[in-house]
XYZ file of C-alpha atoms in Angstrom:
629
model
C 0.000 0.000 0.000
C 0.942 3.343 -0.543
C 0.637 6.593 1.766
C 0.682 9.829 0.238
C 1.415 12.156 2.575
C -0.687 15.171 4.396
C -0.971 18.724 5.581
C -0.079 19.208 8.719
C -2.231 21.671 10.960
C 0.220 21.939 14.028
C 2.130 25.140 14.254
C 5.284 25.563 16.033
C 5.800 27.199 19.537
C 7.103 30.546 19.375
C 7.030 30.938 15.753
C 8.622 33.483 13.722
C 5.708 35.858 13.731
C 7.585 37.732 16.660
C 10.241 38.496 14.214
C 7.889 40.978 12.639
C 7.833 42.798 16.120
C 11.492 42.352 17.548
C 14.700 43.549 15.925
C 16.491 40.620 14.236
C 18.715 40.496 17.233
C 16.030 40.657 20.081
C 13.988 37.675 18.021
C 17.449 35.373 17.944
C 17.392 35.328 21.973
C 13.353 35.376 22.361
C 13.381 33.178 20.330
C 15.916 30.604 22.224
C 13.430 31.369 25.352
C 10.636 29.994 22.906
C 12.284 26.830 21.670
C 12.997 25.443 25.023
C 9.084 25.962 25.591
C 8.792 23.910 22.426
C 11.619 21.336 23.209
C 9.817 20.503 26.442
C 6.554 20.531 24.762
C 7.666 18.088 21.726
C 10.282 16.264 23.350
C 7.862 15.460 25.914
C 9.769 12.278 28.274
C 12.488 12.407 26.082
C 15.732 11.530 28.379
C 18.759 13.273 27.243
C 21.081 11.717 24.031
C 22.732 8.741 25.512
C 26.098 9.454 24.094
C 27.760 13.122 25.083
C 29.604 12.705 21.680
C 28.642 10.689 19.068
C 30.119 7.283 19.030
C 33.211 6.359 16.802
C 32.984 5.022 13.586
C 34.731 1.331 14.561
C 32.276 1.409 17.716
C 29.571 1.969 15.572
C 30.595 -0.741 13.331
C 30.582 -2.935 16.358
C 26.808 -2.254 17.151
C 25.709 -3.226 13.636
C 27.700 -6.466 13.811
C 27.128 -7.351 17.207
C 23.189 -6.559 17.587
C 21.245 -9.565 16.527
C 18.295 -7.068 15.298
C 17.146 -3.666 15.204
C 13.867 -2.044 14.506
C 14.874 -0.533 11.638
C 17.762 0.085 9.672
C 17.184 2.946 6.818
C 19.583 2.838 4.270
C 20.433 6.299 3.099
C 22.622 9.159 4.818
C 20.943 12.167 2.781
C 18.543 14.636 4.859
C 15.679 12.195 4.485
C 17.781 8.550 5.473
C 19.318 11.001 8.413
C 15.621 12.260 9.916
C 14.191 8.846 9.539
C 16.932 7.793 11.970
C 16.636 10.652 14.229
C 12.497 10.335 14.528
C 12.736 6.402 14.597
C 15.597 6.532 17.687
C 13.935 9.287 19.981
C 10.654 7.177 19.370
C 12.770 4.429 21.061
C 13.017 2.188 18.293
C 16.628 0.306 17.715
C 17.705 2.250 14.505
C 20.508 1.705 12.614
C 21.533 3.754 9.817
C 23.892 3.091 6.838
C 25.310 4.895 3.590
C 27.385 4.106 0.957
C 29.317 7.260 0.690
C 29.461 9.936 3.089
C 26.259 11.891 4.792
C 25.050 14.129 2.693
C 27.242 13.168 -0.454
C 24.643 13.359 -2.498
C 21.750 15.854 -3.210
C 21.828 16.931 0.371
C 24.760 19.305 -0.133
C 24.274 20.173 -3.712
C 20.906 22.568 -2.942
C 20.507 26.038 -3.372
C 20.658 26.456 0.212
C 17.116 27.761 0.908
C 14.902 26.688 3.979
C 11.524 27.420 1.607
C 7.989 26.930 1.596
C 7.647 27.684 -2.167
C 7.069 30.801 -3.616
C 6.479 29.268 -6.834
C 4.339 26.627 -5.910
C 2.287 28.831 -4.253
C 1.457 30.549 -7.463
C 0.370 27.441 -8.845
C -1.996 26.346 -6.151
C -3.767 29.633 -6.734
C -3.643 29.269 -10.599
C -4.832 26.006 -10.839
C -6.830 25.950 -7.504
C -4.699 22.859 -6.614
C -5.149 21.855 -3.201
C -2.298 19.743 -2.819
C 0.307 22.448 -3.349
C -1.302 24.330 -0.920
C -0.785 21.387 1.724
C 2.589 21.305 0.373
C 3.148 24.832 1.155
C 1.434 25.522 4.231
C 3.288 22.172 5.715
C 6.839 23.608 4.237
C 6.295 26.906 5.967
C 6.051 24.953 9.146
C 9.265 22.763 8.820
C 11.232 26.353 7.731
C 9.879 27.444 10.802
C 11.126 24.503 13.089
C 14.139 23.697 11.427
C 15.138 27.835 11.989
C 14.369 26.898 15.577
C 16.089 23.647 15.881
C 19.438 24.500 14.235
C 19.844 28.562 14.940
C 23.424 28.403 14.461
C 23.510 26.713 10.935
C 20.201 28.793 9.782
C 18.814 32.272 9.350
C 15.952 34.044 8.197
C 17.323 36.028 4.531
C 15.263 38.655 2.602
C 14.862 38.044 -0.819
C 14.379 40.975 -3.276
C 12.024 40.633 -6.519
C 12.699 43.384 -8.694
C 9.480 44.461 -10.779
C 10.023 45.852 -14.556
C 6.235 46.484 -15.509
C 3.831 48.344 -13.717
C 1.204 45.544 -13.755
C 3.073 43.205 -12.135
C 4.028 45.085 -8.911
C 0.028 44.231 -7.581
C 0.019 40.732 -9.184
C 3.339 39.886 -7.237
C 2.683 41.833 -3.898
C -0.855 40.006 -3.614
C 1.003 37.024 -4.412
C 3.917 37.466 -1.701
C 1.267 39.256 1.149
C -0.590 35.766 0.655
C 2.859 33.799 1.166
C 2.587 35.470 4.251
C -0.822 35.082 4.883
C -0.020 31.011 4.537
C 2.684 31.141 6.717
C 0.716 32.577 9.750
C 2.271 32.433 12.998
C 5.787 31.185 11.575
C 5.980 33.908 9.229
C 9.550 35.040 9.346
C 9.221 38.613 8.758
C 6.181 40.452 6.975
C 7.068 40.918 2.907
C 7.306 45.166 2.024
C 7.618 47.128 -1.036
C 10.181 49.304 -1.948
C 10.558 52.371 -4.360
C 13.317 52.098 -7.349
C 15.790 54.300 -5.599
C 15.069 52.290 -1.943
C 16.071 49.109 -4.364
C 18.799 50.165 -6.055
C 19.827 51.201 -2.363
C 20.282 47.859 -1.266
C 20.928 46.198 -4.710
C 23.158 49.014 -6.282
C 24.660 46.430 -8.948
C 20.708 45.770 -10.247
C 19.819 46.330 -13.497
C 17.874 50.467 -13.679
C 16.385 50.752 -17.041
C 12.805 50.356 -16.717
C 12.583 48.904 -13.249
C 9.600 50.147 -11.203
C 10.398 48.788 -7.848
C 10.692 45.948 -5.735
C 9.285 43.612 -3.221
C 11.175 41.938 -0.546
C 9.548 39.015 1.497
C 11.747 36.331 3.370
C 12.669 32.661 3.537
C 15.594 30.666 5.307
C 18.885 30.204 4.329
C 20.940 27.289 5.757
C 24.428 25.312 5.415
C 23.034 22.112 3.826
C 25.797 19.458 4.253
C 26.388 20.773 8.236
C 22.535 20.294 8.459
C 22.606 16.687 7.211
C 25.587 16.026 9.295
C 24.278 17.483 12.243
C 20.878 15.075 11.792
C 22.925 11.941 11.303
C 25.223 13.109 14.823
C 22.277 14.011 16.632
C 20.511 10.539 16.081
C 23.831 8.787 16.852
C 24.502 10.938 19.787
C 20.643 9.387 20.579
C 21.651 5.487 20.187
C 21.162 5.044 16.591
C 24.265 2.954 14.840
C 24.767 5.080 12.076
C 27.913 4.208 9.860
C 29.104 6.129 6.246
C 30.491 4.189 3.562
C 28.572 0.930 4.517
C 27.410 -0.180 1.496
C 24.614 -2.384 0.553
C 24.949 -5.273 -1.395
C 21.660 -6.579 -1.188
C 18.817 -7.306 0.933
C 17.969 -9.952 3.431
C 14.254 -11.763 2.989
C 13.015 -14.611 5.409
C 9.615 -16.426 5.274
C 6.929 -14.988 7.367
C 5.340 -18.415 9.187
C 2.115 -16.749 9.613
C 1.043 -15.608 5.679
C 3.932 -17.761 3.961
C 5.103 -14.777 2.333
C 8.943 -13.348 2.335
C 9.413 -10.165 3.998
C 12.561 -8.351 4.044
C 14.367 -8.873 7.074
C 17.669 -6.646 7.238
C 20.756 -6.098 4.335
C 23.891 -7.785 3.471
C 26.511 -4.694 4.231
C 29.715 -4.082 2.508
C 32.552 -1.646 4.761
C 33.521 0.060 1.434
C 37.030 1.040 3.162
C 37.772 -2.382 4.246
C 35.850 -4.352 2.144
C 34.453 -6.680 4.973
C 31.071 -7.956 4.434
C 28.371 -8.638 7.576
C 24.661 -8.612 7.746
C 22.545 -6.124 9.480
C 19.023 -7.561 10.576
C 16.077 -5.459 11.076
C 12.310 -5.853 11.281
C 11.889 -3.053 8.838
C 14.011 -1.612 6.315
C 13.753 1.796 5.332
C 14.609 2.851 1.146
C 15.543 6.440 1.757
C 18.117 6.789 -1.163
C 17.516 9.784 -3.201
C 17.888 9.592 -6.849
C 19.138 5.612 -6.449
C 15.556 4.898 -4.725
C 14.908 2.501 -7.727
C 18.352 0.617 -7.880
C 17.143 -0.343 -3.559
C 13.629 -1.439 -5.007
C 14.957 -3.628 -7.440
C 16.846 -5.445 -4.895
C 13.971 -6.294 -3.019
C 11.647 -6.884 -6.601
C 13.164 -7.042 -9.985
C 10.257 -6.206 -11.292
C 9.416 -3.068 -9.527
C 8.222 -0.426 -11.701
C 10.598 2.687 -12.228
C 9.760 5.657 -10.277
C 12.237 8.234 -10.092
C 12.661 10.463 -12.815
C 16.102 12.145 -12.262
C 16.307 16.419 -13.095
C 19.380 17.657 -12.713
C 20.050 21.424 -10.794
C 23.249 23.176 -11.602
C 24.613 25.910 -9.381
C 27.459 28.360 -9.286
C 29.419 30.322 -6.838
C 30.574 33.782 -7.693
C 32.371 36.353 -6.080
C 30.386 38.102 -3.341
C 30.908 41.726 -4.904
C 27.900 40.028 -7.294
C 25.086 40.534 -4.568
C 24.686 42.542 -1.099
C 26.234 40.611 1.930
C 22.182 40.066 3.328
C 19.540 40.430 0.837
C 19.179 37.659 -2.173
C 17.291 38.366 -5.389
C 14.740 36.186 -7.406
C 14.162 36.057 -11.011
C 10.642 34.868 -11.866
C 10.716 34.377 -15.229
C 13.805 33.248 -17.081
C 14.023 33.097 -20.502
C 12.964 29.450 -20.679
C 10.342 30.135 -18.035
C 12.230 28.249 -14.995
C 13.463 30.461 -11.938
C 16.781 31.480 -10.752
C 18.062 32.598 -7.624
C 20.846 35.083 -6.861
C 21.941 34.324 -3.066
C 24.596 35.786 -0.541
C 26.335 32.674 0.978
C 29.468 32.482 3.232
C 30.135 35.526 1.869
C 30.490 34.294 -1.739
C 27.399 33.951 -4.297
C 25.439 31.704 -5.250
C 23.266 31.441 -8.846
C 21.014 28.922 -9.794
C 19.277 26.461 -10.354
C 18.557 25.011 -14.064
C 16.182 21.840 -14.085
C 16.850 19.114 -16.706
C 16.107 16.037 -17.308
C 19.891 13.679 -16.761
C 21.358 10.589 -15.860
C 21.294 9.125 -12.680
C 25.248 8.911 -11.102
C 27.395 9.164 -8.371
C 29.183 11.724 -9.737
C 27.005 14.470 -11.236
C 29.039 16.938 -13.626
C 27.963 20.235 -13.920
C 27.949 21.233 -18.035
C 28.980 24.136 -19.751
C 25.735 25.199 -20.849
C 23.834 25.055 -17.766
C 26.791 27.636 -15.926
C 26.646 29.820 -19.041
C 22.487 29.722 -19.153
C 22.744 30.633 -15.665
C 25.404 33.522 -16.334
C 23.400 34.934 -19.483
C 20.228 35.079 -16.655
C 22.573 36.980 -14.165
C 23.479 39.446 -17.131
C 19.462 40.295 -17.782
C 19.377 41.551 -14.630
C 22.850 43.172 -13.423
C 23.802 46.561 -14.439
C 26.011 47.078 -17.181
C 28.286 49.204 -15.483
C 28.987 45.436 -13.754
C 30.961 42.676 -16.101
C 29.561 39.181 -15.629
C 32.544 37.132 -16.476
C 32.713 33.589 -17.221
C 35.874 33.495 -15.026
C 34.319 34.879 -12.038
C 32.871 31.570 -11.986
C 34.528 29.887 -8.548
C 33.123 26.488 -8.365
C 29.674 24.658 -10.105
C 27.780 21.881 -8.871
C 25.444 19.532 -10.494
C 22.813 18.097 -7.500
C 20.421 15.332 -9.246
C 16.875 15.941 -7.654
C 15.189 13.082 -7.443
C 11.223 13.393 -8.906
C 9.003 10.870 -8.353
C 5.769 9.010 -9.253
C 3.645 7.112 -7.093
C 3.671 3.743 -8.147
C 0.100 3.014 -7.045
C -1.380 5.891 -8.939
C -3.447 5.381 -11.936
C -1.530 7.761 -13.783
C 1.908 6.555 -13.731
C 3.268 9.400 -15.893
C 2.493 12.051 -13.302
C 5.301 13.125 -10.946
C 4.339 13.511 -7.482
C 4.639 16.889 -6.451
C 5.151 15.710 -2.876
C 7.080 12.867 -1.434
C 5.725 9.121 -0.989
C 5.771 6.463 1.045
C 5.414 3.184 -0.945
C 5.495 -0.226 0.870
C 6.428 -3.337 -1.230
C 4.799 -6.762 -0.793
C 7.406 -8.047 1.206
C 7.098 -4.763 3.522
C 10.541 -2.656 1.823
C 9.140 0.940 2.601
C 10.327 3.534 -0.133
C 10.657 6.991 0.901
C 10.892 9.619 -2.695
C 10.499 12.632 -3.783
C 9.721 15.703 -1.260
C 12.545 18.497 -0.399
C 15.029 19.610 2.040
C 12.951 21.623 3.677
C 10.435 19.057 3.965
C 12.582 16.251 5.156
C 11.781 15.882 9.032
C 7.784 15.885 7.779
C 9.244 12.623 5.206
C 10.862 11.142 8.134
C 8.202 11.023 10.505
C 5.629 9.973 7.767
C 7.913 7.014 7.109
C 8.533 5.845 10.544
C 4.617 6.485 11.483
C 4.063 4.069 8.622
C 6.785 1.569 9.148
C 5.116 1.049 12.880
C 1.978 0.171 11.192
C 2.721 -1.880 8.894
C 5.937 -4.028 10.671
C 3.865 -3.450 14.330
C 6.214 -1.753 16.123
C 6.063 -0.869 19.459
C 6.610 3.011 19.467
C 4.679 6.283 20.432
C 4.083 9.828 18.522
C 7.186 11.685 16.591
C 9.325 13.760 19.139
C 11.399 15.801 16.699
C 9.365 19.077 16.544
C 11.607 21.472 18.466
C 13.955 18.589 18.799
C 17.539 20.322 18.816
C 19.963 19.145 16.731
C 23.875 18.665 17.474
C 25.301 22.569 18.357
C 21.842 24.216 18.295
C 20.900 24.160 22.193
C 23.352 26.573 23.728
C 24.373 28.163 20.477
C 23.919 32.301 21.160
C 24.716 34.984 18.679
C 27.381 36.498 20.685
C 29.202 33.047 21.337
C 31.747 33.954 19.279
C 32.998 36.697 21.686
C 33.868 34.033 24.009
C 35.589 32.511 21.481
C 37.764 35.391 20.401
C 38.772 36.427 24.033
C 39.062 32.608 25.869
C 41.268 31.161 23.209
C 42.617 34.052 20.787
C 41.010 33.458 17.860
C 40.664 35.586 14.993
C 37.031 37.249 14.945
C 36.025 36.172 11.431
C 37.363 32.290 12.322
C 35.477 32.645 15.461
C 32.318 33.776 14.022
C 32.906 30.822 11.370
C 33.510 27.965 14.339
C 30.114 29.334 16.315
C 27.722 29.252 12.937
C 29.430 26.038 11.989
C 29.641 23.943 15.165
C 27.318 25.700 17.403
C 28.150 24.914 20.991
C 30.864 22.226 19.898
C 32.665 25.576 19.189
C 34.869 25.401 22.195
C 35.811 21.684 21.198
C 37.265 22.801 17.624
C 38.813 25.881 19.494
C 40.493 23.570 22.240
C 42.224 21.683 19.292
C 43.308 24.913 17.595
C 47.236 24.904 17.061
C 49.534 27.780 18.341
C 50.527 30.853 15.019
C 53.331 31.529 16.803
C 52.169 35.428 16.420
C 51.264 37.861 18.098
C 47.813 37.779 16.624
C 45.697 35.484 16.374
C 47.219 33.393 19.051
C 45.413 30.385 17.884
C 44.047 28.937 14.172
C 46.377 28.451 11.513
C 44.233 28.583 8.310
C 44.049 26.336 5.909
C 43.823 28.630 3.407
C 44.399 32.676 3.650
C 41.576 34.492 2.575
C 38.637 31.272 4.277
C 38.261 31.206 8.019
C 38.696 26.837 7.778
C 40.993 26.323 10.372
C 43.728 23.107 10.677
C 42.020 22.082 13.849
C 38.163 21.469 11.818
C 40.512 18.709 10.118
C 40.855 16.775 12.920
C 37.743 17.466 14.393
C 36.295 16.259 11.142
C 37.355 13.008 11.338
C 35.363 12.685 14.936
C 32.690 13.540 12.826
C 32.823 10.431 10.368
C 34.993 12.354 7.701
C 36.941 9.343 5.967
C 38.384 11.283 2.915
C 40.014 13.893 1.577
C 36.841 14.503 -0.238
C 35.081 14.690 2.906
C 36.669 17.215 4.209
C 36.661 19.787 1.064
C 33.132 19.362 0.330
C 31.561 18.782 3.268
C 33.114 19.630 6.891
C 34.236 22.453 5.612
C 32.832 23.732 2.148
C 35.916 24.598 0.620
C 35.102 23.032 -2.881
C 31.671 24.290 -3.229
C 33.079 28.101 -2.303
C 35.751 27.891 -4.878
C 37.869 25.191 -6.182
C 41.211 26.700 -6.213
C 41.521 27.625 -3.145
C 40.525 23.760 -2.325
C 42.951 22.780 -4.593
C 45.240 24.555 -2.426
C 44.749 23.266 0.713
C 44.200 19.576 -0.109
C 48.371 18.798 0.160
C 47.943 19.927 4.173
C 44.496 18.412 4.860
C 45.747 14.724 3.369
C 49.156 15.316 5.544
C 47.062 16.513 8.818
C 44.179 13.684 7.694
C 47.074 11.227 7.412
C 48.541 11.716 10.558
C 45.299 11.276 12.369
C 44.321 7.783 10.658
C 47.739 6.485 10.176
C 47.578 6.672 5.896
C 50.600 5.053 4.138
C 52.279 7.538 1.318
C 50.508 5.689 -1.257
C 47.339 6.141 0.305
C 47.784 9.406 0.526
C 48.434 9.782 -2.947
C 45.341 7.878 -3.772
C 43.615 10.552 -1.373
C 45.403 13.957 -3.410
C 44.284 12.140 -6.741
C 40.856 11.282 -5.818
C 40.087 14.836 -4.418
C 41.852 16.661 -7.015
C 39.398 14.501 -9.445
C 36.584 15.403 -7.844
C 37.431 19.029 -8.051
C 38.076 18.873 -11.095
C 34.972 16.841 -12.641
C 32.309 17.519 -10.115
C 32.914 21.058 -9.029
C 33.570 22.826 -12.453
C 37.408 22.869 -12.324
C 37.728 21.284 -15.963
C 35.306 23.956 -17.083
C 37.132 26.827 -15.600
C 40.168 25.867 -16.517
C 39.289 25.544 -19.987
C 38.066 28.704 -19.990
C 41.354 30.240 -18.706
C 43.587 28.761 -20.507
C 41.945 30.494 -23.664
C 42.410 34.065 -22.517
C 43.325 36.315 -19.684
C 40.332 38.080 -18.077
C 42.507 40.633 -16.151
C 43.193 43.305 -17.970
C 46.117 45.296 -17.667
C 48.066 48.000 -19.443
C 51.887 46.857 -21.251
C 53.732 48.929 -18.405
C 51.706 46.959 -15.483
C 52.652 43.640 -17.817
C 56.248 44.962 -17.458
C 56.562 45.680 -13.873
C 54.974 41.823 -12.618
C 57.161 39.991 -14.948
């Protein structure tokens, strides 16, 4: 049977309605007085995580050999695989949780970075007076809402500026933002406003002036993606669950159920892609939370399953952040092809996208050349002129597959689900697809409320609504002063550490190595001009970071803020990697290649490149030549 999933009408504790009221920096700590009413409230006789840090990876390898069966075991580290294993293990369910690469390898950290309800698909409820878009949006308002609550340190609300060319479409998109609002209710982030051309240009001076009338500005989230994925998957292993990364699996485990005579899927056949040992993993339910490979998991279980993901690839790319204002993001409605784009500040670089097409599903997702330069011709219709939009200010490009979905027990198979599903197979494999980030603690507790009914588990009511995660509970806005006079760091590391770590700030600091100047006193950078410190290297690998790759893309975001610079520091994070887990000199070869690969295939390098070996884009006079040579 299938469950399709529904609205829900809860709404969230001390929403972001006060935000409206209180400055930005009175709403961060009423707002910390609000989520422990809404911890308390959710969590309700929720102990405290059993594990003060989260387990190692070998001890966590240890529980999924040595436990003769858990509850469940979801296969799939992304946002989705991660929440299932966070609602199932504060439910009290034995969870165990295993992925074949690292947490959030996948689609997870390839997003535009947006906590969202949906702008767009708002528009399309009221257009085609489709109810289930509404559902979809009135529910994703609510998850922006907790997950802003949840994780404070790795989230924020960020205006996002609509600029308006015609006079006609200045009431058609202000009714259409004010009722964004409307939806949103009490966990409306801050009300939507208007603003004149010269207000606009104000706080979007490099915007395009001919013809443009004005602007509206209404708000959404902005988060770190891959630190949110990770920081699911720690805070359901600091709970008990036996999560593990790079455990892949080979296939699945059935047994004969003596009451109906009928297999059932009873656990997975696990392959330690670093060692290559093989074990099984037995579980009364298994969970198919995979992302764009959901199909390649169903076919395991049935051969004949029908196909139901329908793969659509979204290219980003990271600029300079001279492109947009440090705090305000733009949105372009209507590109030339009719799909949207968004222009975003992000760790103080920029990010543009996304494109939509349909692609291939792989592990290894290459962004191509004429999604980036679509996206660039886009950024030109709406920049100034005065402003140059260069292919070379191109820093880094991404490819993230998103992974669309039909329900296979619909009677029109060729429609893709505009929500996520929950399919259960004959012999009781339960499928989660489709949905988005934003969405993903809603998928997980869908999935777990259905694996309980249908494998009769013994569990009560999701907990995870105001749930923190790992770093979010004593995270402040000012914790970073602490940081900056306890251990000597610089400010703009500090700041860094506290929105990256939350309260495990102090832990990273503690491991900080000495400059040897007289200023900062601790933190030797990895690289000069990012605040990634030597220290987040080792801390990373407490964290489950395995690989070189790891640590570029995902504890710290080196490769998705620009590849050069991650090309640069790889030589120092294999040496300081290698030291920590003992690597031979070939392995760390095999590390510098494999990273240096990845940079250059799957975060635009060989595109940029290209492009730079044709031509100089610095321009400068014979005398200037002269004087550098």
């Amino acid at each position: 049977m299938a469950f399709q999933k529904a609205a829900k009408g809860a709404v969230l504790v001390g929403g972001g309605a006060l935000a409206t009221v209180l400055g930005l920096s009175q709403f961060a700590h009423y707002r910390r007085k609000q989520v422990s009413l809404a911890y308390v409230e959710a969590a309700g006789c929720l102990t405290e995580p059993v594990n003060r840090e989260p387990p190692s990876r070998e001890a966590q390898l240890m529980t999924l050999q040595n436990t003769s069966e858990f509850d469940i075991l979801v296969i799939g580290g992304g946002a989705t695989g991660s929440g299932c294993a966070l609602d199932a293990v504060t439910r009290g369910l034995k969870t165990a949780l295993v992925e074949r690469d690292d947490f959030s390898s996948g689609t997870s950290s390839r997003s535009t970075k947006l906590i969202h309800g949906g702008v767009r698909y708002l528009q399309k409820a009221i257009m085609n007076l489709d109810v289930e878009q509404y559902r979809m949006v009135k529910e994703a308002l609510h998850e922006r809402a907790n997950l802003l609550e949840i994780a404070p340190h790795l989230s924020a609300p960020l205006p996002i500026m609509l600029p308006i060319y015609k006079w006609w479409q200045l009431p058609y998109y202000w009714v259409g933002i004010k009722l964004y609002d409307l939806v949103a209710g009490s966990n409306c982030l801050k009300s939507s406003y208007v603003l004149s051309k010269s207000r606009a240009l104000e706080h979007f001076p490099m915007l395009q002036k001919d013809k443009l009338v004005g602007a509206i500005v209404y708000y959404d989230g902005q988060h770190n993606d891959a630190r949110m994925n990770l920081a699911i998957a720690l805070t359901a292993a600091r709970y008990g669950a036996a999560t593990a990364n790079y455990m892949e699996v080979v296939s699945l485990l059935k047994k004969t159920d003596p009451e109906t005579g009928k297999e059932r899927v009873s656990g997975a056949r696990c392959k330690d892609v670093l060692t290559g040992q093989e074990f099984d993993v037995r579980a009364k339910c298994v969970i198919n939370a995979t992302g764009p490979f959901t199909d390649s998991v169903r076919k395991m279980d049935d051969n004949n399953a029908p196909v139901i993901c329908q793969a659509s690839a979204g290219v980003h790319i990271v600029m300079p952040g001279y492109y947009s204002p440090e705090s305000m993001g733009l949105l372009d409605p209507a590109t030339s092809d009719g799909r949207v784009i968004f222009f975003l500040p992000w760790e103080k670089m920029t990010i543009a996208g996304t494109t939509d097409s349909p692609t291939e599903i792989t592990h290894h997702p290459i962004p191509s050349e004429e999604d980036i330069n679509f996206i660039l011709n886009e950024v030109r219709n709406y920049l100034s002129c005065d402003v140059e939009v260069r292919r070379g200010d191109v820093l880094a490009a991404w490819s993230g597959i998103r992974p669309l979905v039909t329900d296979p027990k619909s009677a029109d198979t060729q429609s893709i689900s505009r929500n996520h599903v929950v399919d259960v197979s004959e012999s009781g494999l339960i499928t989660i697809a489709g949905g988005k980030w934003t969405t993903y603690r809603a998928m997980a507790e869908d999935t777990v409320n259905a694996a309980i009914k249908i494998h009769n588990l013994k569990a009560g009511p999701s907990r995870t609504v105001g749930l923190f995660l790992q770093g979010g509970k004593d995270w402040s806005p000012t914790l970073y002063i602490r940081l900056v006079q306890d251990y000597g760091l610089e400010s703009e590391v500090a700041q860094h550490l506290a929105t990256t770590y939350g309260d495990k700030a102090f832990e990273v600091a503690k491991m900080a190595s000495v400059t040897g100047k007289r200023w900062p006193i601790v933190g030797v950078r990895l690289v000069s001009e990012f605040p990634y410190i030597e220290a987040e290297v080792k801390y990373g690998i407490k964290e489950y970071a395995c690989t070189a790759v790891d640590m570029i893309s995902r504890r710290t975001r080196l490769a998705f803020l620009n590849v050069q610079a991650a090309e640069e520091a790889l030589p120092r994070i294999v040496e300081l990697m290698g030291r920590e887990l003992n690597w031979s000199e070939s392995k760390k070869m095999e590390e510098l290649e494999t990273a240096t690969k990845f940079l250059y295939y799957e975060m635009g390098y060989k595109s940029r490149s290209e492009q730079l070996t044709d031509r100089t884009e610095i321009s400068l006079l014979p005398s200037d030549i002269d004087r550098y040579l």
